[in-house]
mmCIF file of C-alpha atoms in Angstrom:
data_model
loop_
_atom_site.group_PDB
_atom_site.id
_atom_site.type_symbol
_atom_site.label_atom_id
_atom_site.label_comp_id
_atom_site.label_asym_id
_atom_site.label_seq_id
_atom_site.Cartn_x
_atom_site.Cartn_y
_atom_site.Cartn_z
ATOM 1 C CA MET Q 1 -4.199 -24.648 1.894
ATOM 2 C CA ASN Q 2 -5.559 -22.256 -0.711
ATOM 3 C CA VAL Q 3 -5.030 -18.577 0.068
ATOM 4 C CA LEU Q 4 -6.536 -15.355 -1.305
ATOM 5 C CA LEU Q 5 -4.377 -12.235 -0.965
ATOM 6 C CA ILE Q 6 -6.260 -8.962 -1.468
ATOM 7 C CA GLY Q 7 -4.449 -5.957 -2.967
ATOM 8 C CA SER Q 8 -2.314 -4.842 -5.896
ATOM 9 C CA GLY Q 9 0.764 -2.973 -4.660
ATOM 10 C CA GLY Q 10 4.351 -3.605 -3.671
ATOM 11 C CA ARG Q 11 3.166 -4.776 -0.257
ATOM 12 C CA GLU Q 12 1.023 -7.490 -1.841
ATOM 13 C CA TYR Q 13 3.763 -8.547 -4.274
ATOM 14 C CA THR Q 14 6.147 -9.009 -1.326
ATOM 15 C CA LEU Q 15 3.572 -10.967 0.685
ATOM 16 C CA ALA Q 16 2.825 -13.140 -2.377
ATOM 17 C CA TRP Q 17 6.565 -13.787 -2.892
ATOM 18 C CA LYS Q 18 6.909 -14.865 0.741
ATOM 19 C CA LEU Q 19 3.706 -16.957 0.908
ATOM 20 C CA ALA Q 20 4.740 -18.800 -2.273
ATOM 21 C CA GLN Q 21 7.780 -20.164 -0.376
ATOM 22 C CA SER Q 22 5.581 -22.039 2.132
ATOM 23 C CA SER Q 23 5.293 -25.817 1.871
ATOM 24 C CA LYS Q 24 1.801 -25.438 3.361
ATOM 25 C CA LEU Q 25 0.519 -23.405 0.371
ATOM 26 C CA GLY Q 26 -1.807 -25.058 -2.124
ATOM 27 C CA GLN Q 27 -2.883 -22.377 -4.637
ATOM 28 C CA LEU Q 28 -2.384 -18.647 -4.119
ATOM 29 C CA TYR Q 29 -4.897 -16.196 -5.622
ATOM 30 C CA ILE Q 30 -4.209 -12.441 -5.717
ATOM 31 C CA ALA Q 31 -7.084 -9.974 -6.190
ATOM 32 C CA PRO Q 32 -6.453 -7.991 -8.279
ATOM 33 C CA GLY Q 33 -2.651 -8.370 -8.179
ATOM 34 C CA ASN Q 34 -0.324 -6.553 -10.582
ATOM 35 C CA GLY Q 35 1.977 -7.197 -13.533
ATOM 36 C CA GLY Q 36 4.358 -9.272 -11.405
ATOM 37 C CA THR Q 37 2.229 -11.175 -8.906
ATOM 38 C CA SER Q 38 1.232 -13.849 -11.419
ATOM 39 C CA ALA Q 39 4.722 -15.304 -10.873
ATOM 40 C CA PHE Q 40 3.444 -16.560 -7.499
ATOM 41 C CA GLY Q 41 -0.226 -17.348 -8.095
ATOM 42 C CA ILE Q 42 -3.345 -16.560 -10.090
ATOM 43 C CA ASN Q 43 -4.404 -12.928 -10.486
ATOM 44 C CA VAL Q 44 -8.163 -12.451 -10.084
ATOM 45 C CA PRO Q 45 -9.665 -9.253 -11.584
ATOM 46 C CA LEU Q 46 -11.597 -8.069 -8.505
ATOM 47 C CA LYS Q 47 -11.731 -4.703 -6.766
ATOM 48 C CA VAL Q 48 -10.550 -4.862 -3.137
ATOM 49 C CA ASN Q 49 -13.975 -3.688 -1.857
ATOM 50 C CA ASP Q 50 -16.067 -6.019 -4.059
ATOM 51 C CA PHE Q 51 -17.105 -8.206 -1.124
ATOM 52 C CA ASP Q 52 -19.646 -10.210 -3.133
ATOM 53 C CA GLY Q 53 -17.073 -10.924 -5.839
ATOM 54 C CA ILE Q 54 -14.552 -11.914 -3.175
ATOM 55 C CA LYS Q 55 -17.116 -14.276 -1.619
ATOM 56 C CA LYS Q 56 -17.711 -15.928 -5.002
ATOM 57 C CA CYS Q 57 -13.958 -16.336 -5.535
ATOM 58 C CA VAL Q 58 -13.479 -17.838 -2.063
ATOM 59 C CA LEU Q 59 -16.279 -20.388 -2.487
ATOM 60 C CA GLU Q 60 -15.387 -21.366 -6.071
ATOM 61 C CA ASN Q 61 -11.716 -21.925 -5.241
ATOM 62 C CA SER Q 62 -12.047 -23.580 -1.795
ATOM 63 C CA ILE Q 63 -10.047 -20.800 -0.167
ATOM 64 C CA GLN Q 64 -9.357 -21.338 3.535
ATOM 65 C CA LEU Q 65 -7.407 -18.176 4.372
ATOM 66 C CA VAL Q 66 -7.830 -14.558 3.204
ATOM 67 C CA VAL Q 67 -5.020 -12.055 3.748
ATOM 68 C CA VAL Q 68 -6.141 -8.424 3.444
ATOM 69 C CA GLY Q 69 -3.340 -6.140 2.260
ATOM 70 C CA PRO Q 70 -4.769 -2.588 2.089
ATOM 71 C CA GLU Q 71 -6.674 -0.622 4.715
ATOM 72 C CA ALA Q 72 -9.845 0.331 2.769
ATOM 73 C CA PRO Q 73 -11.583 -3.106 2.807
ATOM 74 C CA LEU Q 74 -10.732 -3.493 6.517
ATOM 75 C CA VAL Q 75 -12.217 -0.101 7.392
ATOM 76 C CA GLU Q 76 -15.263 -1.015 5.256
ATOM 77 C CA GLY Q 77 -15.734 -4.205 7.314
ATOM 78 C CA ILE Q 78 -14.583 -7.150 5.199
ATOM 79 C CA THR Q 79 -13.763 -9.239 8.309
ATOM 80 C CA ASP Q 80 -17.267 -8.627 9.710
ATOM 81 C CA PHE Q 81 -18.716 -9.533 6.279
ATOM 82 C CA PHE Q 82 -17.003 -12.942 6.498
ATOM 83 C CA LYS Q 83 -18.092 -13.523 10.108
ATOM 84 C CA ALA Q 84 -21.728 -12.678 9.331
ATOM 85 C CA ASP Q 85 -22.005 -14.959 6.275
ATOM 86 C CA ALA Q 86 -22.908 -18.588 7.004
ATOM 87 C CA GLU Q 87 -20.926 -19.796 3.958
ATOM 88 C CA LEU Q 88 -17.798 -17.814 4.909
ATOM 89 C CA GLN Q 89 -17.714 -18.144 8.702
ATOM 90 C CA ASN Q 90 -15.065 -20.875 8.667
ATOM 91 C CA VAL Q 91 -12.714 -18.969 6.349
ATOM 92 C CA ALA Q 92 -9.897 -17.340 8.331
ATOM 93 C CA VAL Q 93 -9.198 -13.651 7.662
ATOM 94 C CA ILE Q 94 -5.904 -11.916 8.435
ATOM 95 C CA GLY Q 95 -7.090 -8.396 9.209
ATOM 96 C CA PRO Q 96 -9.057 -6.877 12.107
ATOM 97 C CA ASP Q 97 -12.816 -6.427 12.341
ATOM 98 C CA GLN Q 98 -14.351 -3.018 11.591
ATOM 99 C CA GLN Q 99 -14.032 -1.834 15.182
ATOM 100 C CA GLY Q 100 -10.329 -2.714 15.219
ATOM 101 C CA ALA Q 101 -9.820 -1.111 11.800
ATOM 102 C CA THR Q 102 -11.129 2.172 13.250
ATOM 103 C CA LEU Q 103 -7.672 2.539 14.831
ATOM 104 C CA GLU Q 104 -6.624 3.543 11.313
ATOM 105 C CA GLY Q 105 -9.981 4.677 9.955
ATOM 106 C CA SER Q 106 -10.350 7.469 12.536
ATOM 107 C CA LYS Q 107 -7.452 9.520 13.928
ATOM 108 C CA GLU Q 108 -9.793 10.799 16.667
ATOM 109 C CA PHE Q 109 -10.726 7.228 17.715
ATOM 110 C CA ALA Q 110 -7.052 6.237 17.764
ATOM 111 C CA LYS Q 111 -6.082 9.231 19.923
ATOM 112 C CA ALA Q 112 -8.885 8.476 22.403
ATOM 113 C CA PHE Q 113 -7.724 4.825 22.517
ATOM 114 C CA MET Q 114 -4.153 5.928 23.287
ATOM 115 C CA ALA Q 115 -5.366 8.256 26.040
ATOM 116 C CA LYS Q 116 -7.550 5.516 27.565
ATOM 117 C CA TYR Q 117 -4.714 2.982 27.674
ATOM 118 C CA ASP Q 118 -2.008 5.465 28.693
ATOM 119 C CA ILE Q 119 0.000 5.081 25.486
ATOM 120 C CA PRO Q 120 2.455 7.985 24.967
ATOM 121 C CA THR Q 121 1.413 10.321 22.136
ATOM 122 C CA ALA Q 122 1.273 14.027 21.309
ATOM 123 C CA LYS Q 123 -1.327 16.251 23.030
ATOM 124 C CA TYR Q 124 -4.316 16.885 20.755
ATOM 125 C CA GLU Q 125 -7.855 18.173 20.307
ATOM 126 C CA SER Q 126 -10.314 17.511 17.484
ATOM 127 C CA PHE Q 127 -12.657 19.917 15.720
ATOM 128 C CA LYS Q 128 -15.590 19.957 13.289
ATOM 129 C CA ALA Q 129 -16.922 22.704 10.998
ATOM 130 C CA GLU Q 130 -19.135 24.077 13.786
ATOM 131 C CA THR Q 131 -16.116 24.391 16.123
ATOM 132 C CA LEU Q 132 -13.793 25.983 13.560
ATOM 133 C CA GLU Q 133 -13.224 29.130 15.677
ATOM 134 C CA GLN Q 134 -12.282 27.005 18.720
ATOM 135 C CA GLY Q 135 -9.863 25.145 16.456
ATOM 136 C CA LYS Q 136 -8.206 28.381 15.397
ATOM 137 C CA ALA Q 137 -7.992 29.447 19.044
ATOM 138 C CA PHE Q 138 -6.383 26.083 19.920
ATOM 139 C CA LEU Q 139 -3.770 26.617 17.198
ATOM 140 C CA GLU Q 140 -2.868 29.910 18.901
ATOM 141 C CA THR Q 141 -1.974 28.010 22.092
ATOM 142 C CA LEU Q 142 0.579 25.845 20.262
ATOM 143 C CA ASN Q 143 4.089 26.561 19.074
ATOM 144 C CA ALA Q 144 4.982 26.076 15.402
ATOM 145 C CA PRO Q 145 5.058 23.817 13.473
ATOM 146 C CA TYR Q 146 1.339 22.976 13.496
ATOM 147 C CA VAL Q 147 0.091 19.438 12.792
ATOM 148 C CA LEU Q 148 -3.368 19.002 11.178
ATOM 149 C CA LYS Q 149 -4.751 15.522 10.471
ATOM 150 C CA ALA Q 150 -7.907 14.612 8.574
ATOM 151 C CA ASP Q 151 -9.745 12.143 10.822
ATOM 152 C CA GLY Q 152 -10.566 9.596 8.101
ATOM 153 C CA LEU Q 153 -8.681 7.793 5.322
ATOM 154 C CA ALA Q 154 -7.164 10.266 2.849
ATOM 155 C CA ALA Q 155 -4.764 7.992 0.906
ATOM 156 C CA GLY Q 156 -1.778 9.094 2.987
ATOM 157 C CA LYS Q 157 -2.291 12.759 2.072
ATOM 158 C CA GLY Q 158 -4.444 13.921 4.999
ATOM 159 C CA VAL Q 159 -1.645 15.117 7.305
ATOM 160 C CA LEU Q 160 -0.315 18.674 7.055
ATOM 161 C CA ILE Q 161 2.660 20.099 8.975
ATOM 162 C CA LEU Q 162 2.792 23.903 8.692
ATOM 163 C CA ASP Q 163 5.178 26.501 10.070
ATOM 164 C CA ASP Q 164 2.931 29.550 9.709
ATOM 165 C CA LEU Q 165 -0.004 30.120 12.103
ATOM 166 C CA GLU Q 166 -2.183 31.977 9.575
ATOM 167 C CA GLU Q 167 -1.568 29.275 6.951
ATOM 168 C CA ALA Q 168 -2.507 26.628 9.537
ATOM 169 C CA LYS Q 169 -5.786 28.450 10.278
ATOM 170 C CA SER Q 170 -6.522 28.742 6.542
ATOM 171 C CA GLU Q 171 -5.807 25.042 5.950
ATOM 172 C CA LEU Q 172 -8.014 24.104 8.920
ATOM 173 C CA SER Q 173 -10.874 26.052 7.292
ATOM 174 C CA GLN Q 174 -10.265 24.319 3.941
ATOM 175 C CA MET Q 175 -10.075 20.858 5.495
ATOM 176 C CA LEU Q 176 -13.332 21.394 7.386
ATOM 177 C CA SER Q 177 -14.883 22.710 4.156
ATOM 178 C CA GLY Q 178 -14.250 19.475 2.231
ATOM 179 C CA LYS Q 179 -10.626 19.620 1.002
ATOM 180 C CA PHE Q 180 -10.271 15.891 1.778
ATOM 181 C CA GLY Q 181 -13.954 15.044 1.379
ATOM 182 C CA ALA Q 182 -15.666 13.196 4.221
ATOM 183 C CA ALA Q 183 -12.246 12.189 5.610
ATOM 184 C CA GLY Q 184 -11.867 15.787 6.813
ATOM 185 C CA ASP Q 185 -15.281 16.215 8.488
ATOM 186 C CA THR Q 186 -13.294 16.045 11.725
ATOM 187 C CA VAL Q 187 -9.745 17.396 11.977
ATOM 188 C CA VAL Q 188 -7.304 16.444 14.743
ATOM 189 C CA ILE Q 189 -4.825 19.163 15.724
ATOM 190 C CA GLU Q 190 -1.877 17.954 17.736
ATOM 191 C CA GLU Q 191 1.344 19.303 19.159
ATOM 192 C CA PHE Q 192 4.407 18.771 16.988
ATOM 193 C CA LEU Q 193 6.846 16.139 18.259
ATOM 194 C CA SER Q 194 10.475 16.793 17.356
ATOM 195 C CA GLY Q 195 12.489 13.651 16.737
ATOM 196 C CA ILE Q 196 13.157 10.865 14.233
ATOM 197 C CA GLU Q 197 10.335 8.787 12.782
ATOM 198 C CA LEU Q 198 10.272 5.033 12.443
ATOM 199 C CA SER Q 199 7.705 2.237 12.294
ATOM 200 C CA VAL Q 200 7.328 -0.924 14.356
ATOM 201 C CA PHE Q 201 5.198 -3.813 13.066
ATOM 202 C CA VAL Q 202 3.355 -6.335 15.199
ATOM 203 C CA LEU Q 203 1.460 -9.478 14.193
ATOM 204 C CA THR Q 204 -1.214 -10.288 16.778
ATOM 205 C CA ASP Q 205 -4.009 -12.804 17.324
ATOM 206 C CA GLY Q 206 -5.710 -10.321 19.669
ATOM 207 C CA LYS Q 207 -4.004 -11.489 22.842
ATOM 208 C CA ASP Q 208 -0.457 -12.566 21.939
ATOM 209 C CA TYR Q 209 1.929 -11.019 19.442
ATOM 210 C CA VAL Q 210 5.260 -11.224 17.649
ATOM 211 C CA ILE Q 211 7.229 -8.067 16.862
ATOM 212 C CA LEU Q 212 8.522 -7.883 13.297
ATOM 213 C CA PRO Q 213 11.615 -5.858 12.306
ATOM 214 C CA GLU Q 214 11.310 -2.084 12.679
ATOM 215 C CA ALA Q 215 11.818 0.138 9.616
ATOM 216 C CA LYS Q 216 12.348 3.763 8.634
ATOM 217 C CA ASP Q 217 10.617 4.989 5.503
ATOM 218 C CA TYR Q 218 11.091 8.127 3.425
ATOM 219 C CA LYS Q 219 7.828 9.914 2.682
ATOM 220 C CA ARG Q 220 8.858 13.073 0.789
ATOM 221 C CA ILE Q 221 9.306 13.096 -2.971
ATOM 222 C CA GLY Q 222 12.542 15.087 -2.903
ATOM 223 C CA GLU Q 223 16.005 14.269 -1.647
ATOM 224 C CA GLY Q 224 16.842 15.531 1.808
ATOM 225 C CA ASP Q 225 13.173 14.960 2.739
ATOM 226 C CA THR Q 226 11.870 17.900 0.710
ATOM 227 C CA GLY Q 227 8.746 18.415 -1.377
ATOM 228 C CA LEU Q 228 5.344 16.766 -1.260
ATOM 229 C CA ASN Q 229 4.406 13.736 0.827
ATOM 230 C CA THR Q 230 4.091 10.446 -1.056
ATOM 231 C CA GLY Q 231 3.061 6.910 -0.185
ATOM 232 C CA GLY Q 232 6.780 6.284 0.482
ATOM 233 C CA MET Q 233 9.958 6.518 -1.614
ATOM 234 C CA GLY Q 234 12.049 3.880 0.140
ATOM 235 C CA ALA Q 235 12.749 2.158 3.450
ATOM 236 C CA VAL Q 236 15.509 0.664 5.598
ATOM 237 C CA THR Q 237 15.605 -2.050 8.292
ATOM 238 C CA PRO Q 238 17.018 -2.461 10.902
ATOM 239 C CA VAL Q 239 17.105 1.138 12.145
ATOM 240 C CA PRO Q 240 20.439 1.865 13.897
ATOM 241 C CA PHE Q 241 19.055 4.451 16.353
ATOM 242 C CA ALA Q 242 16.212 2.158 17.477
ATOM 243 C CA GLN Q 243 17.862 -0.814 19.110
ATOM 244 C CA GLY Q 244 18.195 -2.309 22.600
ATOM 245 C CA ASP Q 245 16.790 -0.019 25.292
ATOM 246 C CA PHE Q 246 14.628 1.973 22.859
ATOM 247 C CA LEU Q 247 12.898 -1.135 21.472
ATOM 248 C CA ASN Q 248 12.371 -2.410 25.029
ATOM 249 C CA LYS Q 249 10.578 0.884 25.803
ATOM 250 C CA VAL Q 250 8.473 0.449 22.642
ATOM 251 C CA GLU Q 251 7.384 -3.022 23.740
ATOM 252 C CA GLU Q 252 6.663 -2.119 27.376
ATOM 253 C CA ARG Q 253 5.080 1.331 26.899
ATOM 254 C CA ILE Q 254 3.350 0.873 23.546
ATOM 255 C CA VAL Q 255 3.045 -2.676 22.166
ATOM 256 C CA LYS Q 256 1.824 -4.351 25.377
ATOM 257 C CA PRO Q 257 -0.791 -1.703 26.314
ATOM 258 C CA THR Q 258 -1.960 -1.566 22.671
ATOM 259 C CA ILE Q 259 -2.615 -5.318 22.544
ATOM 260 C CA GLN Q 260 -4.176 -5.214 26.035
ATOM 261 C CA GLY Q 261 -6.436 -2.375 24.865
ATOM 262 C CA ILE Q 262 -7.440 -4.296 21.732
ATOM 263 C CA SER Q 263 -8.393 -7.250 23.943
ATOM 264 C CA ALA Q 264 -10.189 -5.111 26.557
ATOM 265 C CA GLU Q 265 -12.255 -3.358 23.841
ATOM 266 C CA GLY Q 266 -13.429 -6.736 22.539
ATOM 267 C CA MET Q 267 -11.978 -6.196 19.071
ATOM 268 C CA ASP Q 268 -11.690 -9.296 16.890
ATOM 269 C CA TYR Q 269 -8.158 -8.466 15.853
ATOM 270 C CA LYS Q 270 -6.136 -11.053 13.964
ATOM 271 C CA GLY Q 271 -3.593 -9.280 11.820
ATOM 272 C CA PHE Q 272 -0.975 -6.562 11.710
ATOM 273 C CA VAL Q 273 -0.614 -3.452 13.840
ATOM 274 C CA PHE Q 274 1.628 -0.824 12.248
ATOM 275 C CA ILE Q 275 2.816 1.618 14.906
ATOM 276 C CA GLY Q 276 4.160 4.896 13.530
ATOM 277 C CA LEU Q 277 6.582 6.218 16.138
ATOM 278 C CA MET Q 278 8.653 9.279 16.937
ATOM 279 C CA ASN Q 279 11.903 8.828 18.853
ATOM 280 C CA VAL Q 280 11.975 11.947 21.056
ATOM 281 C CA ASN Q 281 15.305 12.039 22.899
ATOM 282 C CA GLY Q 282 15.266 8.262 23.346
ATOM 283 C CA ASP Q 283 11.594 7.967 24.301
ATOM 284 C CA PRO Q 284 8.964 6.529 21.896
ATOM 285 C CA TYR Q 285 5.699 8.351 21.144
ATOM 286 C CA VAL Q 286 2.930 7.051 18.854
ATOM 287 C CA ILE Q 287 2.137 9.227 15.835
ATOM 288 C CA GLU Q 288 -0.457 6.866 14.350
ATOM 289 C CA TYR Q 289 -1.729 3.320 14.067
ATOM 290 C CA ASN Q 290 -2.297 1.503 10.803
ATOM 291 C CA VAL Q 291 -4.108 -1.835 10.768
ATOM 292 C CA ARG Q 292 -2.048 -3.496 8.030
ATOM 293 C CA MET Q 293 1.567 -3.669 6.926
ATOM 294 C CA GLY Q 294 3.079 -0.454 5.603
ATOM 295 C CA ASP Q 295 4.172 0.149 2.037
ATOM 296 C CA PRO Q 296 7.145 0.414 1.250
ATOM 297 C CA GLU Q 297 8.165 -0.936 4.685
ATOM 298 C CA THR Q 298 6.780 -4.395 3.815
ATOM 299 C CA GLU Q 299 9.330 -4.515 0.995
ATOM 300 C CA VAL Q 300 12.193 -4.584 3.543
ATOM 301 C CA VAL Q 301 10.518 -6.107 6.626
ATOM 302 C CA ILE Q 302 9.061 -9.283 5.065
ATOM 303 C CA PRO Q 303 12.291 -10.199 3.199
ATOM 304 C CA ARG Q 304 14.034 -10.317 6.621
ATOM 305 C CA VAL Q 305 11.510 -12.866 7.993
ATOM 306 C CA LYS Q 306 12.990 -16.370 7.755
ATOM 307 C CA SER Q 307 9.974 -18.084 9.386
ATOM 308 C CA ASP Q 308 7.189 -19.572 7.255
ATOM 309 C CA LEU Q 309 4.732 -16.671 6.892
ATOM 310 C CA LEU Q 310 1.772 -18.938 6.132
ATOM 311 C CA GLU Q 311 2.441 -20.899 9.358
ATOM 312 C CA LEU Q 312 2.453 -17.590 11.267
ATOM 313 C CA PHE Q 313 -0.856 -16.607 9.644
ATOM 314 C CA GLN Q 314 -2.414 -19.989 10.474
ATOM 315 C CA ALA Q 315 -1.357 -19.615 14.126
ATOM 316 C CA THR Q 316 -2.728 -16.057 14.163
ATOM 317 C CA ALA Q 317 -6.098 -17.219 12.804
ATOM 318 C CA LYS Q 318 -6.328 -19.992 15.425
ATOM 319 C CA GLY Q 319 -5.264 -17.730 18.320
ATOM 320 C CA GLU Q 320 -2.097 -19.790 18.794
ATOM 321 C CA LEU Q 321 0.555 -17.144 18.142
ATOM 322 C CA SER Q 322 2.042 -17.695 21.611
ATOM 323 C CA GLN Q 323 3.355 -21.031 20.311
ATOM 324 C CA CYS Q 324 5.372 -19.345 17.523
ATOM 325 C CA THR Q 325 8.873 -17.953 17.494
ATOM 326 C CA LEU Q 326 9.944 -15.505 14.811
ATOM 327 C CA GLU Q 327 13.198 -16.263 13.004
ATOM 328 C CA LEU Q 328 14.837 -13.276 11.295
ATOM 329 C CA ASN Q 329 17.616 -12.671 8.800
ATOM 330 C CA PRO Q 330 20.149 -10.438 10.618
ATOM 331 C CA ASP Q 331 21.119 -8.627 7.392
ATOM 332 C CA THR Q 332 20.173 -5.050 6.593
ATOM 333 C CA ALA Q 333 17.590 -4.507 3.837
ATOM 334 C CA VAL Q 334 17.131 -1.325 1.796
ATOM 335 C CA THR Q 335 14.429 -0.635 -0.787
ATOM 336 C CA VAL Q 336 14.276 2.190 -3.343
ATOM 337 C CA MET Q 337 10.973 3.106 -5.006
ATOM 338 C CA LEU Q 338 10.893 3.967 -8.718
ATOM 339 C CA VAL Q 339 8.004 6.309 -9.502
ATOM 340 C CA SER Q 340 6.275 7.825 -12.516
ATOM 341 C CA GLY Q 341 7.274 11.331 -13.548
ATOM 342 C CA GLY Q 342 4.966 13.871 -11.898
ATOM 343 C CA TYR Q 343 4.071 11.651 -8.924
ATOM 344 C CA PRO Q 344 2.585 12.342 -6.329
ATOM 345 C CA GLU Q 345 0.618 14.754 -8.532
ATOM 346 C CA ALA Q 346 -0.613 13.997 -12.076
ATOM 347 C CA TYR Q 347 1.400 11.342 -13.924
ATOM 348 C CA ALA Q 348 1.142 9.316 -17.127
ATOM 349 C CA LYS Q 349 0.448 5.572 -17.240
ATOM 350 C CA GLY Q 350 1.180 2.916 -19.842
ATOM 351 C CA LYS Q 351 4.948 3.468 -20.184
ATOM 352 C CA VAL Q 352 6.946 0.377 -21.209
ATOM 353 C CA ILE Q 353 9.214 -0.940 -18.425
ATOM 354 C CA GLU Q 354 12.521 -2.542 -19.360
ATOM 355 C CA GLY Q 355 14.910 -4.535 -17.181
ATOM 356 C CA ALA Q 356 12.517 -5.563 -14.401
ATOM 357 C CA ASP Q 357 13.228 -9.232 -15.130
ATOM 358 C CA VAL Q 358 17.028 -8.879 -15.055
ATOM 359 C CA SER Q 359 18.471 -11.249 -12.451
ATOM 360 C CA VAL Q 360 20.445 -9.457 -9.735
ATOM 361 C CA GLU Q 361 21.803 -11.204 -6.631
ATOM 362 C CA ASN Q 362 20.975 -10.452 -2.984
ATOM 363 C CA GLY Q 363 17.512 -8.990 -3.273
ATOM 364 C CA LEU Q 364 14.342 -8.737 -5.299
ATOM 365 C CA THR Q 365 12.609 -6.482 -7.794
ATOM 366 C CA ILE Q 366 9.114 -5.801 -6.474
ATOM 367 C CA HIS Q 367 6.209 -4.817 -8.706
ATOM 368 C CA ALA Q 368 3.879 -2.111 -7.351
ATOM 369 C CA GLY Q 369 2.102 -0.114 -10.077
ATOM 370 C CA THR Q 370 2.625 -2.433 -13.053
ATOM 371 C CA THR Q 371 0.386 -4.254 -15.515
ATOM 372 C CA GLU Q 372 0.991 -6.716 -18.323
ATOM 373 C CA LYS Q 373 -0.411 -6.100 -21.796
ATOM 374 C CA GLU Q 374 0.370 -7.997 -25.006
ATOM 375 C CA GLY Q 375 3.663 -9.273 -23.621
ATOM 376 C CA ASN Q 376 4.821 -5.855 -22.401
ATOM 377 C CA LEU Q 377 5.210 -4.741 -18.807
ATOM 378 C CA LEU Q 378 3.667 -1.276 -18.414
ATOM 379 C CA THR Q 379 3.431 1.353 -15.694
ATOM 380 C CA SER Q 380 -0.038 1.583 -14.129
ATOM 381 C CA GLY Q 381 0.538 3.618 -10.967
ATOM 382 C CA GLY Q 382 2.514 6.412 -9.352
ATOM 383 C CA ARG Q 383 4.819 4.059 -7.475
ATOM 384 C CA VAL Q 384 5.882 1.530 -10.105
ATOM 385 C CA ILE Q 385 8.668 -0.759 -8.875
ATOM 386 C CA SER Q 386 10.610 -1.155 -5.640
ATOM 387 C CA CYS Q 387 14.194 -2.454 -5.666
ATOM 388 C CA THR Q 388 15.147 -4.284 -2.461
ATOM 389 C CA ALA Q 389 18.581 -5.599 -1.560
ATOM 390 C CA TYR Q 390 20.304 -7.164 1.453
ATOM 391 C CA GLY Q 391 23.738 -6.390 2.852
ATOM 392 C CA LYS Q 392 25.849 -6.788 5.980
ATOM 393 C CA ASP Q 393 25.203 -3.083 6.689
ATOM 394 C CA ILE Q 394 23.300 -0.110 5.239
ATOM 395 C CA GLU Q 395 26.173 0.858 2.951
ATOM 396 C CA GLU Q 396 26.343 -2.558 1.289
ATOM 397 C CA ALA Q 397 22.541 -2.943 1.053
ATOM 398 C CA ARG Q 398 22.239 0.578 -0.428
ATOM 399 C CA LYS Q 399 24.877 -0.142 -3.057
ATOM 400 C CA ARG Q 400 23.161 -3.376 -4.088
ATOM 401 C CA ALA Q 401 19.698 -1.768 -4.160
ATOM 402 C CA TYR Q 402 20.922 1.023 -6.457
ATOM 403 C CA ASN Q 403 22.702 -1.557 -8.670
ATOM 404 C CA ARG Q 404 19.259 -3.120 -9.082
ATOM 405 C CA VAL Q 405 17.733 0.301 -9.849
ATOM 406 C CA ASP Q 406 20.310 0.770 -12.636
ATOM 407 C CA GLN Q 407 18.888 -2.252 -14.519
ATOM 408 C CA ILE Q 408 15.402 -0.725 -14.901
ATOM 409 C CA LYS Q 409 14.187 1.941 -17.311
ATOM 410 C CA PHE Q 410 10.869 3.547 -18.231
ATOM 411 C CA GLU Q 411 9.987 6.973 -19.587
ATOM 412 C CA GLY Q 412 9.814 9.597 -16.827
ATOM 413 C CA MET Q 413 11.267 7.263 -14.166
ATOM 414 C CA TYR Q 414 12.273 9.068 -10.962
ATOM 415 C CA TYR Q 415 13.744 7.886 -7.661
ATOM 416 C CA ARG Q 416 15.491 9.314 -4.632
ATOM 417 C CA LYS Q 417 19.232 8.725 -4.520
ATOM 418 C CA ASP Q 418 19.554 9.300 -0.750
ATOM 419 C CA ILE Q 419 17.563 6.423 0.779
ATOM 420 C CA GLY Q 420 19.388 5.349 3.957
ATOM 421 C CA LEU Q 421 22.121 7.973 3.615
ATOM 422 C CA ASP Q 422 21.018 9.783 6.783
ATOM 423 C CA LEU Q 423 21.547 6.577 8.785
ATOM 424 C CA LEU Q 424 25.177 6.026 7.778
#
């Protein structure tokens, strides 16, 4: 079958790499793809929210399955667009409808969903510009640190954790005055949960599900989890502190009621649920939902999946996921993200990348923000390349991932040297 994969990052490269291994794949198209994805299929120069262009591509290339990588087209309703179009109705889409995507598109909606279905999460209230003073008063009832979340999509930058009450009040005012644009028209304030973060990934057809490997990612730019938040500087799976009893609690208290809630709300949900969790003294609490795979977590989770990913997607689209079993590689996987100098703030593009094609065993070099021009591989984003490696444990996987990092060079290249160290 012919497949269209939408997106351009490390997540999409990893999905393309995995889909290309399926005997069921005819031709893979990636829109728009990056400087490395053409190794697995045909890059198509389309923006991820160009629904008319995507329709044309699907019809011209007899595409039977569309896999949506990033959140923006899902929140904008690409699945509903396919369902409503007579020419596209029979094309399967991996990604929820617009109602389902609101679990990521609106923090307030997600919190209300969790409350309705008794899913453990932090206490919260939400505020708009006209209730700013009530918001400040609510902050006064909480203990530091203070958690402020822009309700809408803010490219991973809409969450602030502040230790000072006056600073929290000031930031609340700025957020409700347009700091994050329309994404901050509503701000969710919630109590701070103290614990260790991790993510659990679920593939669901709306009624049944398979749980993919859990992962821990590293959001801050600086070593020791310091500095500004980023899209993610690295990830590790499996997570040693989240095994056995803890994962059973996650399934019983969070995964099952989430899928039951999705079904009860009538969402047309065929795709991934990313559950951001906090382990608080051995009990799981939901921090957030995403409605797609995470990045850079995909870069360690998908390489551990031994099953045919396209077969899993076909079963998901048909509502037959209950007939599937998930086969996993028991090894540990670690990924380290190489970023442009200055990221996550202003950074230069167009730097020549060397060594990305060097063959290194036990892993893969994943393109994220790369482009090809006149035979050169160039940087085109903040997060440029992710180096993933396997090992029998974190120590071995770390060593191999950093060996891979050592092969690659571009001007201004930066990476964290402590990915996975805290788990040893």
